[in-house]
Amino acid sequence: AQTVTQSQPEMSVQEAETVTLSCTYDTSESDYYLFWYKQPPSRQMILVIRQEAYKQQNATENRFSVNFQKAAKSFSLKISDSQLGDAAMYFCAYRSANRDDKIIFGKGTRLHILP
Amino acid sequence: AAGVIQSPRHLIKEKRETATLKCYPIPRHDTVYWYQQGPGQDPQFLISFYEKMQSDKGSIPDRFSAQQFSDYHSELNMSSLELGDSALYFCASSPPALNQETQYFGPGTRLLVL
């Protein structure tokens, strides 16, 4: 069975600085998708970024980028120029490439932004 | 852009009562997923439907049932509610073709069982 591990329950970063959230996963599949979801205090689940496993190029979305290391099964999220609105719980997530498959979430990392 | 709609947004029930949660997917999305997020927990998959047929089942109690209707909306029926059912219930939908691997989450229904 696939698993997703986030080893940092909480992290803090100074506003305008850069922070990296770690995530590792375990799977025997060769084709899959990885995601980072953000859950602010409102508890809405917001998709931050998505990575296809078959793509070697790391995904980027404005200030958010990932470092995808397929062989190491590592998928970290880098947030540049951190803003107060980035404060939230961040979930790393895995989904098989099979149609209609469920998302498996990590336990989450709570990110605090220090003004 | 239209998003996933869930109703009600908040629900308070007594133990042993019944609750029905509704989910309206993004237009033209044909797959619906239900997740349960307990306090301080990560979301856990309950059940999913594709084209009105159940496609996958997770850790959903036998007291819960769900279905997807002809207009693609879905309902999660929860009976004999227990205190431990208090959680945030998310519905997510995904499109039929391009980006079908991405699930778009609704705002959730907060269920409190007293």
PDB file of C-alpha atoms in Angstrom:
ATOM      1  CA  ALA A   1       0.000   0.000   0.000  1.00  0.00           C
ATOM      2  CA  GLN A   2       1.098   3.510  -0.692  1.00  0.00           C
ATOM      3  CA  THR A   3       2.106   5.787   2.168  1.00  0.00           C
ATOM      4  CA  VAL A   4       2.963   9.450   2.464  1.00  0.00           C
ATOM      5  CA  THR A   5       5.203  10.757   5.232  1.00  0.00           C
ATOM      6  CA  GLN A   6       5.676  14.325   6.357  1.00  0.00           C
ATOM      7  CA  SER A   7       8.310  14.381   9.056  1.00  0.00           C
ATOM      8  CA  GLN A   8       7.868  18.012  10.086  1.00  0.00           C
ATOM      9  CA  PRO A   9       4.680  18.513  12.123  1.00  0.00           C
ATOM     10  CA  GLU A  10       5.332  22.261  12.384  1.00  0.00           C
ATOM     11  CA  MET A  11       7.613  24.827  10.816  1.00  0.00           C
ATOM     12  CA  SER A  12       8.105  28.557  11.099  1.00  0.00           C
ATOM     13  CA  VAL A  13       9.543  31.032   8.632  1.00  0.00           C
ATOM     14  CA  GLN A  14      10.102  34.748   8.662  1.00  0.00           C
ATOM     15  CA  GLU A  15       7.938  36.758   6.302  1.00  0.00           C
ATOM     16  CA  ALA A  16       9.624  37.231   2.894  1.00  0.00           C
ATOM     17  CA  GLU A  17      11.990  34.312   3.514  1.00  0.00           C
ATOM     18  CA  THR A  18      12.039  30.929   1.810  1.00  0.00           C
ATOM     19  CA  VAL A  19      10.921  27.687   3.414  1.00  0.00           C
ATOM     20  CA  THR A  20      10.981  24.063   2.288  1.00  0.00           C
ATOM     21  CA  LEU A  21       8.479  21.452   3.446  1.00  0.00           C
ATOM     22  CA  SER A  22       9.565  17.827   3.189  1.00  0.00           C
ATOM     23  CA  CYS A  23       7.603  14.838   1.995  1.00  0.00           C
ATOM     24  CA  THR A  24       8.512  11.266   1.211  1.00  0.00           C
ATOM     25  CA  TYR A  25       6.285   8.545  -0.130  1.00  0.00           C
ATOM     26  CA  ASP A  26       6.357   4.854  -0.746  1.00  0.00           C
ATOM     27  CA  THR A  27       4.880   3.104  -3.746  1.00  0.00           C
ATOM     28  CA  SER A  28       5.596   0.241  -6.078  1.00  0.00           C
ATOM     29  CA  GLU A  29       3.835   1.972  -8.958  1.00  0.00           C
ATOM     30  CA  SER A  30       5.730   3.714 -11.709  1.00  0.00           C
ATOM     31  CA  ASP A  31       3.006   6.127 -12.780  1.00  0.00           C
ATOM     32  CA  TYR A  32       1.315   8.376 -10.276  1.00  0.00           C
ATOM     33  CA  TYR A  33       0.641  11.968  -9.276  1.00  0.00           C
ATOM     34  CA  LEU A  34       1.807  13.998  -6.331  1.00  0.00           C
ATOM     35  CA  PHE A  35       0.143  17.063  -4.881  1.00  0.00           C
ATOM     36  CA  TRP A  36       0.530  19.680  -2.227  1.00  0.00           C
ATOM     37  CA  TYR A  37      -2.708  20.915  -0.695  1.00  0.00           C
ATOM     38  CA  LYS A  38      -3.021  23.911   1.588  1.00  0.00           C
ATOM     39  CA  GLN A  39      -5.591  24.017   4.388  1.00  0.00           C
ATOM     40  CA  PRO A  40      -5.909  27.465   5.994  1.00  0.00           C
ATOM     41  CA  PRO A  41      -7.890  28.072   9.207  1.00  0.00           C
ATOM     42  CA  SER A  42     -11.095  28.052   7.148  1.00  0.00           C
ATOM     43  CA  ARG A  43     -10.269  24.356   6.538  1.00  0.00           C
ATOM     44  CA  GLN A  44     -10.882  24.633   2.824  1.00  0.00           C
ATOM     45  CA  MET A  45      -8.597  22.240   0.893  1.00  0.00           C
ATOM     46  CA  ILE A  46      -6.773  24.263  -1.738  1.00  0.00           C
ATOM     47  CA  LEU A  47      -4.600  22.684  -4.418  1.00  0.00           C
ATOM     48  CA  VAL A  48      -1.199  24.374  -4.410  1.00  0.00           C
ATOM     49  CA  ILE A  49       0.760  22.399  -6.973  1.00  0.00           C
ATOM     50  CA  ARG A  50       0.701  19.127  -8.889  1.00  0.00           C
ATOM     51  CA  GLN A  51       3.457  16.892 -10.272  1.00  0.00           C
ATOM     52  CA  GLU A  52       3.155  14.047 -12.754  1.00  0.00           C
ATOM     53  CA  ALA A  53       5.612  11.266 -11.945  1.00  0.00           C
ATOM     54  CA  TYR A  54       6.483  10.717 -15.601  1.00  0.00           C
ATOM     55  CA  LYS A  55       7.687  14.303 -15.921  1.00  0.00           C
ATOM     56  CA  GLN A  56      11.251  14.985 -14.857  1.00  0.00           C
ATOM     57  CA  GLN A  57      10.766  18.731 -14.814  1.00  0.00           C
ATOM     58  CA  ASN A  58       9.794  20.101 -11.425  1.00  0.00           C
ATOM     59  CA  ALA A  59       6.435  21.867 -11.274  1.00  0.00           C
ATOM     60  CA  THR A  60       6.251  25.548 -10.380  1.00  0.00           C
ATOM     61  CA  GLU A  61       3.315  27.826  -9.598  1.00  0.00           C
ATOM     62  CA  ASN A  62       4.374  31.412  -8.950  1.00  0.00           C
ATOM     63  CA  ARG A  63       6.111  31.405  -5.533  1.00  0.00           C
ATOM     64  CA  PHE A  64       5.606  27.656  -5.081  1.00  0.00           C
ATOM     65  CA  SER A  65       7.902  25.050  -6.550  1.00  0.00           C
ATOM     66  CA  VAL A  66       8.675  21.416  -5.902  1.00  0.00           C
ATOM     67  CA  ASN A  67      11.793  19.298  -5.842  1.00  0.00           C
ATOM     68  CA  PHE A  68      10.709  15.921  -7.165  1.00  0.00           C
ATOM     69  CA  GLN A  69      13.229  13.121  -6.765  1.00  0.00           C
ATOM     70  CA  LYS A  70      11.558  10.004  -8.145  1.00  0.00           C
ATOM     71  CA  ALA A  71      14.315   7.555  -7.289  1.00  0.00           C
ATOM     72  CA  ALA A  72      14.460   8.813  -3.719  1.00  0.00           C
ATOM     73  CA  LYS A  73      10.642   9.048  -3.558  1.00  0.00           C
ATOM     74  CA  SER A  74      10.927  12.576  -2.275  1.00  0.00           C
ATOM     75  CA  PHE A  75       8.627  15.495  -3.057  1.00  0.00           C
ATOM     76  CA  SER A  76       9.422  18.721  -1.212  1.00  0.00           C
ATOM     77  CA  LEU A  77       7.623  22.050  -1.504  1.00  0.00           C
ATOM     78  CA  LYS A  78       9.519  25.315  -1.594  1.00  0.00           C
ATOM     79  CA  ILE A  79       7.712  28.539  -0.804  1.00  0.00           C
ATOM     80  CA  SER A  80       9.591  31.669  -1.798  1.00  0.00           C
ATOM     81  CA  ASP A  81       8.955  35.171  -0.454  1.00  0.00           C
ATOM     82  CA  SER A  82       6.693  33.801   2.282  1.00  0.00           C
ATOM     83  CA  GLN A  83       3.588  35.849   2.990  1.00  0.00           C
ATOM     84  CA  LEU A  84       1.302  35.974   6.011  1.00  0.00           C
ATOM     85  CA  GLY A  85      -1.434  34.379   3.905  1.00  0.00           C
ATOM     86  CA  ASP A  86       0.738  31.298   3.443  1.00  0.00           C
ATOM     87  CA  ALA A  87       0.165  30.321   7.074  1.00  0.00           C
ATOM     88  CA  ALA A  88      -1.736  27.050   6.934  1.00  0.00           C
ATOM     89  CA  MET A  89      -1.546  23.291   7.232  1.00  0.00           C
ATOM     90  CA  TYR A  90       0.122  21.802   4.172  1.00  0.00           C
ATOM     91  CA  PHE A  91      -0.654  18.257   3.103  1.00  0.00           C
ATOM     92  CA  CYS A  92       1.482  16.249   0.747  1.00  0.00           C
ATOM     93  CA  ALA A  93      -0.657  13.804  -1.209  1.00  0.00           C
ATOM     94  CA  TYR A  94      -0.302  10.853  -3.566  1.00  0.00           C
ATOM     95  CA  ARG A  95      -2.636   9.504  -6.196  1.00  0.00           C
ATOM     96  CA  SER A  96      -2.202   6.487  -8.415  1.00  0.00           C
ATOM     97  CA  ALA A  97      -2.545   6.994 -12.154  1.00  0.00           C
ATOM     98  CA  ASN A  98      -5.443   4.552 -12.166  1.00  0.00           C
ATOM     99  CA  ARG A  99      -8.664   6.254 -13.079  1.00  0.00           C
ATOM    100  CA  ASP A 100     -10.851   7.405 -10.190  1.00  0.00           C
ATOM    101  CA  ASP A 101      -8.281   6.471  -7.577  1.00  0.00           C
ATOM    102  CA  LYS A 102      -8.378   8.072  -4.166  1.00  0.00           C
ATOM    103  CA  ILE A 103      -5.904  10.561  -2.756  1.00  0.00           C
ATOM    104  CA  ILE A 104      -3.671   9.462   0.108  1.00  0.00           C
ATOM    105  CA  PHE A 105      -2.598  12.291   2.372  1.00  0.00           C
ATOM    106  CA  GLY A 106       0.347  12.747   4.683  1.00  0.00           C
ATOM    107  CA  LYS A 107      -0.221  13.881   8.253  1.00  0.00           C
ATOM    108  CA  GLY A 108       0.467  17.492   7.346  1.00  0.00           C
ATOM    109  CA  THR A 109       2.912  20.240   8.256  1.00  0.00           C
ATOM    110  CA  ARG A 110       1.643  23.347  10.001  1.00  0.00           C
ATOM    111  CA  LEU A 111       3.430  26.385   8.655  1.00  0.00           C
ATOM    112  CA  HIS A 112       3.675  29.556  10.729  1.00  0.00           C
ATOM    113  CA  ILE A 113       4.711  32.852   9.147  1.00  0.00           C
ATOM    114  CA  LEU A 114       6.492  35.227  11.500  1.00  0.00           C
ATOM    115  CA  PRO A 115       5.993  38.943  10.770  1.00  0.00           C
TER     116      PRO A 115
ATOM    117  CA  ALA B   1     -15.385  29.502 -11.891  1.00  0.00           C
ATOM    118  CA  ALA B   2     -17.926  27.164 -10.390  1.00  0.00           C
ATOM    119  CA  GLY B   3     -16.763  25.101  -7.448  1.00  0.00           C
ATOM    120  CA  VAL B   4     -17.937  22.025  -5.606  1.00  0.00           C
ATOM    121  CA  ILE B   5     -20.961  22.804  -3.455  1.00  0.00           C
ATOM    122  CA  GLN B   6     -21.669  21.010  -0.218  1.00  0.00           C
ATOM    123  CA  SER B   7     -24.707  21.313   1.984  1.00  0.00           C
ATOM    124  CA  PRO B   8     -25.287  21.840   4.745  1.00  0.00           C
ATOM    125  CA  ARG B   9     -22.086  23.572   5.784  1.00  0.00           C
ATOM    126  CA  HIS B  10     -22.693  22.847   9.443  1.00  0.00           C
ATOM    127  CA  LEU B  11     -24.760  20.138  11.084  1.00  0.00           C
ATOM    128  CA  ILE B  12     -25.407  19.273  14.697  1.00  0.00           C
ATOM    129  CA  LYS B  13     -26.951  15.922  15.551  1.00  0.00           C
ATOM    130  CA  GLU B  14     -27.579  13.783  18.604  1.00  0.00           C
ATOM    131  CA  LYS B  15     -26.165  10.304  19.055  1.00  0.00           C
ATOM    132  CA  ARG B  16     -28.108   7.633  17.191  1.00  0.00           C
ATOM    133  CA  GLU B  17     -29.651  10.172  14.823  1.00  0.00           C
ATOM    134  CA  THR B  18     -29.334  10.181  11.044  1.00  0.00           C
ATOM    135  CA  ALA B  19     -27.618  12.733   8.827  1.00  0.00           C
ATOM    136  CA  THR B  20     -27.555  13.324   5.078  1.00  0.00           C
ATOM    137  CA  LEU B  21     -24.767  15.286   3.450  1.00  0.00           C
ATOM    138  CA  LYS B  22     -25.092  16.531  -0.108  1.00  0.00           C
ATOM    139  CA  CYS B  23     -22.470  17.265  -2.719  1.00  0.00           C
ATOM    140  CA  TYR B  24     -22.872  19.023  -6.056  1.00  0.00           C
ATOM    141  CA  PRO B  25     -19.773  18.536  -8.234  1.00  0.00           C
ATOM    142  CA  ILE B  26     -18.343  21.074 -10.611  1.00  0.00           C
ATOM    143  CA  PRO B  27     -20.412  21.036 -13.837  1.00  0.00           C
ATOM    144  CA  ARG B  28     -19.341  18.280 -16.246  1.00  0.00           C
ATOM    145  CA  HIS B  29     -17.315  16.487 -13.584  1.00  0.00           C
ATOM    146  CA  ASP B  30     -18.332  12.833 -13.535  1.00  0.00           C
ATOM    147  CA  THR B  31     -16.456  11.508 -10.499  1.00  0.00           C
ATOM    148  CA  VAL B  32     -17.197  12.273  -6.865  1.00  0.00           C
ATOM    149  CA  TYR B  33     -15.148  11.384  -3.798  1.00  0.00           C
ATOM    150  CA  TRP B  34     -15.986  11.603  -0.101  1.00  0.00           C
ATOM    151  CA  TYR B  35     -13.366  12.145   2.605  1.00  0.00           C
ATOM    152  CA  GLN B  36     -13.602  12.386   6.384  1.00  0.00           C
ATOM    153  CA  GLN B  37     -11.228  14.612   8.351  1.00  0.00           C
ATOM    154  CA  GLY B  38     -11.294  14.204  12.108  1.00  0.00           C
ATOM    155  CA  PRO B  39      -9.924  16.896  14.436  1.00  0.00           C
ATOM    156  CA  GLY B  40      -6.182  17.276  13.920  1.00  0.00           C
ATOM    157  CA  GLN B  41      -6.170  14.483  11.338  1.00  0.00           C
ATOM    158  CA  ASP B  42      -5.490  14.199   7.635  1.00  0.00           C
ATOM    159  CA  PRO B  43      -8.443  13.504   5.326  1.00  0.00           C
ATOM    160  CA  GLN B  44      -9.337   9.831   4.981  1.00  0.00           C
ATOM    161  CA  PHE B  45     -11.016   8.452   1.887  1.00  0.00           C
ATOM    162  CA  LEU B  46     -14.520   7.037   2.374  1.00  0.00           C
ATOM    163  CA  ILE B  47     -16.036   6.247  -1.008  1.00  0.00           C
ATOM    164  CA  SER B  48     -16.111   7.338  -4.636  1.00  0.00           C
ATOM    165  CA  PHE B  49     -18.459   7.221  -7.606  1.00  0.00           C
ATOM    166  CA  TYR B  50     -17.812   7.352 -11.319  1.00  0.00           C
ATOM    167  CA  GLU B  51     -20.702   7.795 -13.718  1.00  0.00           C
ATOM    168  CA  LYS B  52     -23.190   7.008 -10.952  1.00  0.00           C
ATOM    169  CA  MET B  53     -21.564   3.710 -10.042  1.00  0.00           C
ATOM    170  CA  GLN B  54     -19.501   3.109  -6.912  1.00  0.00           C
ATOM    171  CA  SER B  55     -15.892   2.901  -8.029  1.00  0.00           C
ATOM    172  CA  ASP B  56     -13.909   2.544  -4.796  1.00  0.00           C
ATOM    173  CA  LYS B  57     -14.516   2.119  -1.111  1.00  0.00           C
ATOM    174  CA  GLY B  58     -12.281   3.054   1.780  1.00  0.00           C
ATOM    175  CA  SER B  59     -12.714   3.007   5.521  1.00  0.00           C
ATOM    176  CA  ILE B  60     -16.411   3.753   5.453  1.00  0.00           C
ATOM    177  CA  PRO B  61     -18.488   2.328   8.317  1.00  0.00           C
ATOM    178  CA  ASP B  62     -21.388   0.041   7.457  1.00  0.00           C
ATOM    179  CA  ARG B  63     -23.653   2.662   9.063  1.00  0.00           C
ATOM    180  CA  PHE B  64     -22.809   4.991   6.177  1.00  0.00           C
ATOM    181  CA  SER B  65     -24.087   4.701   2.635  1.00  0.00           C
ATOM    182  CA  ALA B  66     -23.770   6.908  -0.391  1.00  0.00           C
ATOM    183  CA  GLN B  67     -24.932   7.209  -3.942  1.00  0.00           C
ATOM    184  CA  GLN B  68     -24.523   9.367  -7.010  1.00  0.00           C
ATOM    185  CA  PHE B  69     -27.616  10.506  -8.837  1.00  0.00           C
ATOM    186  CA  SER B  70     -28.407  11.040 -12.519  1.00  0.00           C
ATOM    187  CA  ASP B  71     -27.460  14.727 -12.270  1.00  0.00           C
ATOM    188  CA  TYR B  72     -24.106  13.625 -10.748  1.00  0.00           C
ATOM    189  CA  HIS B  73     -24.768  15.041  -7.330  1.00  0.00           C
ATOM    190  CA  SER B  74     -23.998  12.707  -4.465  1.00  0.00           C
ATOM    191  CA  GLU B  75     -25.395  12.124  -0.997  1.00  0.00           C
ATOM    192  CA  LEU B  76     -23.711  10.570   2.007  1.00  0.00           C
ATOM    193  CA  ASN B  77     -26.187   9.027   4.429  1.00  0.00           C
ATOM    194  CA  MET B  78     -25.025   8.437   7.965  1.00  0.00           C
ATOM    195  CA  SER B  79     -27.160   6.492  10.436  1.00  0.00           C
ATOM    196  CA  SER B  80     -26.848   5.627  14.133  1.00  0.00           C
ATOM    197  CA  LEU B  81     -24.461   8.517  14.566  1.00  0.00           C
ATOM    198  CA  GLU B  82     -21.704   8.167  17.127  1.00  0.00           C
ATOM    199  CA  LEU B  83     -19.610  10.798  18.892  1.00  0.00           C
ATOM    200  CA  GLY B  84     -16.624   9.685  16.821  1.00  0.00           C
ATOM    201  CA  ASP B  85     -18.402  10.641  13.618  1.00  0.00           C
ATOM    202  CA  SER B  86     -17.850  14.302  14.487  1.00  0.00           C
ATOM    203  CA  ALA B  87     -15.605  15.505  11.693  1.00  0.00           C
ATOM    204  CA  LEU B  88     -15.276  17.612   8.594  1.00  0.00           C
ATOM    205  CA  TYR B  89     -16.634  15.780   5.567  1.00  0.00           C
ATOM    206  CA  PHE B  90     -15.252  16.780   2.213  1.00  0.00           C
ATOM    207  CA  CYS B  91     -16.616  16.055  -1.177  1.00  0.00           C
ATOM    208  CA  ALA B  92     -14.306  16.344  -4.179  1.00  0.00           C
ATOM    209  CA  SER B  93     -14.940  16.011  -7.889  1.00  0.00           C
ATOM    210  CA  SER B  94     -12.760  15.394 -10.915  1.00  0.00           C
ATOM    211  CA  PRO B  95     -13.361  15.939 -14.633  1.00  0.00           C
ATOM    212  CA  PRO B  96     -13.770  13.171 -17.212  1.00  0.00           C
ATOM    213  CA  ALA B  97     -10.727  13.832 -19.350  1.00  0.00           C
ATOM    214  CA  LEU B  98      -8.084  16.535 -19.098  1.00  0.00           C
ATOM    215  CA  ASN B  99      -6.747  16.805 -15.547  1.00  0.00           C
ATOM    216  CA  GLN B 100      -8.897  13.885 -14.405  1.00  0.00           C
ATOM    217  CA  GLU B 101      -6.255  13.068 -11.816  1.00  0.00           C
ATOM    218  CA  THR B 102      -6.864  16.340  -9.987  1.00  0.00           C
ATOM    219  CA  GLN B 103      -9.598  16.405  -7.364  1.00  0.00           C
ATOM    220  CA  TYR B 104     -11.262  19.684  -6.545  1.00  0.00           C
ATOM    221  CA  PHE B 105     -12.514  19.907  -3.002  1.00  0.00           C
ATOM    222  CA  GLY B 106     -15.676  21.495  -1.709  1.00  0.00           C
ATOM    223  CA  PRO B 107     -15.717  23.626   1.455  1.00  0.00           C
ATOM    224  CA  GLY B 108     -16.753  20.668   3.598  1.00  0.00           C
ATOM    225  CA  THR B 109     -19.607  19.921   5.977  1.00  0.00           C
ATOM    226  CA  ARG B 110     -18.781  20.188   9.652  1.00  0.00           C
ATOM    227  CA  LEU B 111     -20.710  17.536  11.541  1.00  0.00           C
ATOM    228  CA  LEU B 112     -20.924  17.665  15.302  1.00  0.00           C
ATOM    229  CA  VAL B 113     -22.502  14.728  17.111  1.00  0.00           C
ATOM    230  CA  LEU B 114     -23.578  15.407  20.690  1.00  0.00           C
TER     231      LEU B 114
END
